[in-house]
Amino acid sequence: MATERKAVTFNIDDPLEKACWEYAKTINFSKWAKDRLKQVVLSLQAQRAHKENRPESGGQIKA
């Protein structure tokens, strides 16, 4: 399911951004971005799950 796509813009007056633009033209940028986002989201989900499973009372069970 595709949603609205927004163009990625580069400032070609900046040498680093121009190099990024040149590189982006040689790869499947959408797949690369999606793969990177998946890694970030999975990491965030793991952090949240770890926080939810950690006892707040320092490991002691409240009665």
XYZ file of C-alpha atoms in Angstrom:
63
model
C 0.000 0.000 0.000
C 1.662 3.207 -1.133
C 1.008 6.547 0.459
C 1.882 10.036 -0.655
C 5.544 10.342 -1.570
C 7.476 13.513 -1.047
C 10.500 14.417 -3.099
C 13.895 14.497 -1.450
C 15.735 17.691 -2.283
C 19.445 18.378 -2.234
C 21.288 21.696 -2.313
C 23.686 21.134 -5.211
C 25.638 24.276 -4.267
C 26.835 22.389 -1.171
C 29.579 19.898 -2.154
C 28.467 17.251 0.363
C 24.808 17.438 -0.615
C 25.766 17.375 -4.292
C 27.750 14.178 -3.646
C 24.707 12.725 -1.825
C 22.518 13.641 -4.798
C 24.929 11.974 -7.223
C 25.005 8.819 -5.084
C 21.225 8.775 -4.609
C 20.794 8.661 -8.393
C 22.780 5.399 -8.542
C 20.809 3.432 -5.925
C 17.216 2.413 -5.306
C 16.725 5.295 -2.878
C 13.192 4.355 -1.805
C 14.242 0.830 -0.837
C 17.333 2.134 0.953
C 15.283 4.656 2.948
C 12.629 2.071 3.814
C 15.278 -0.408 5.017
C 16.901 2.268 7.194
C 13.544 3.326 8.650
C 12.665 -0.287 9.479
C 15.888 -0.611 11.505
C 15.116 2.553 13.461
C 11.501 1.596 14.141
C 12.422 -1.924 15.261
C 14.973 -0.455 17.664
C 12.425 1.997 19.077
C 9.866 -0.791 19.503
C 12.429 -2.945 21.330
C 13.283 -0.048 23.661
C 9.598 0.517 24.428
C 9.008 -3.177 25.081
C 12.031 -3.277 27.392
C 10.716 -0.265 29.370
C 7.243 -1.826 29.657
C 8.627 -5.142 30.924
C 11.019 -3.580 33.458
C 9.689 -3.346 37.023
C 9.497 0.277 38.196
C 10.200 -0.592 41.838
C 13.792 -1.734 41.371
C 12.867 -5.382 40.960
C 10.688 -5.637 44.081
C 7.122 -6.835 43.721
C 4.587 -4.608 45.446
C 2.012 -6.361 47.609
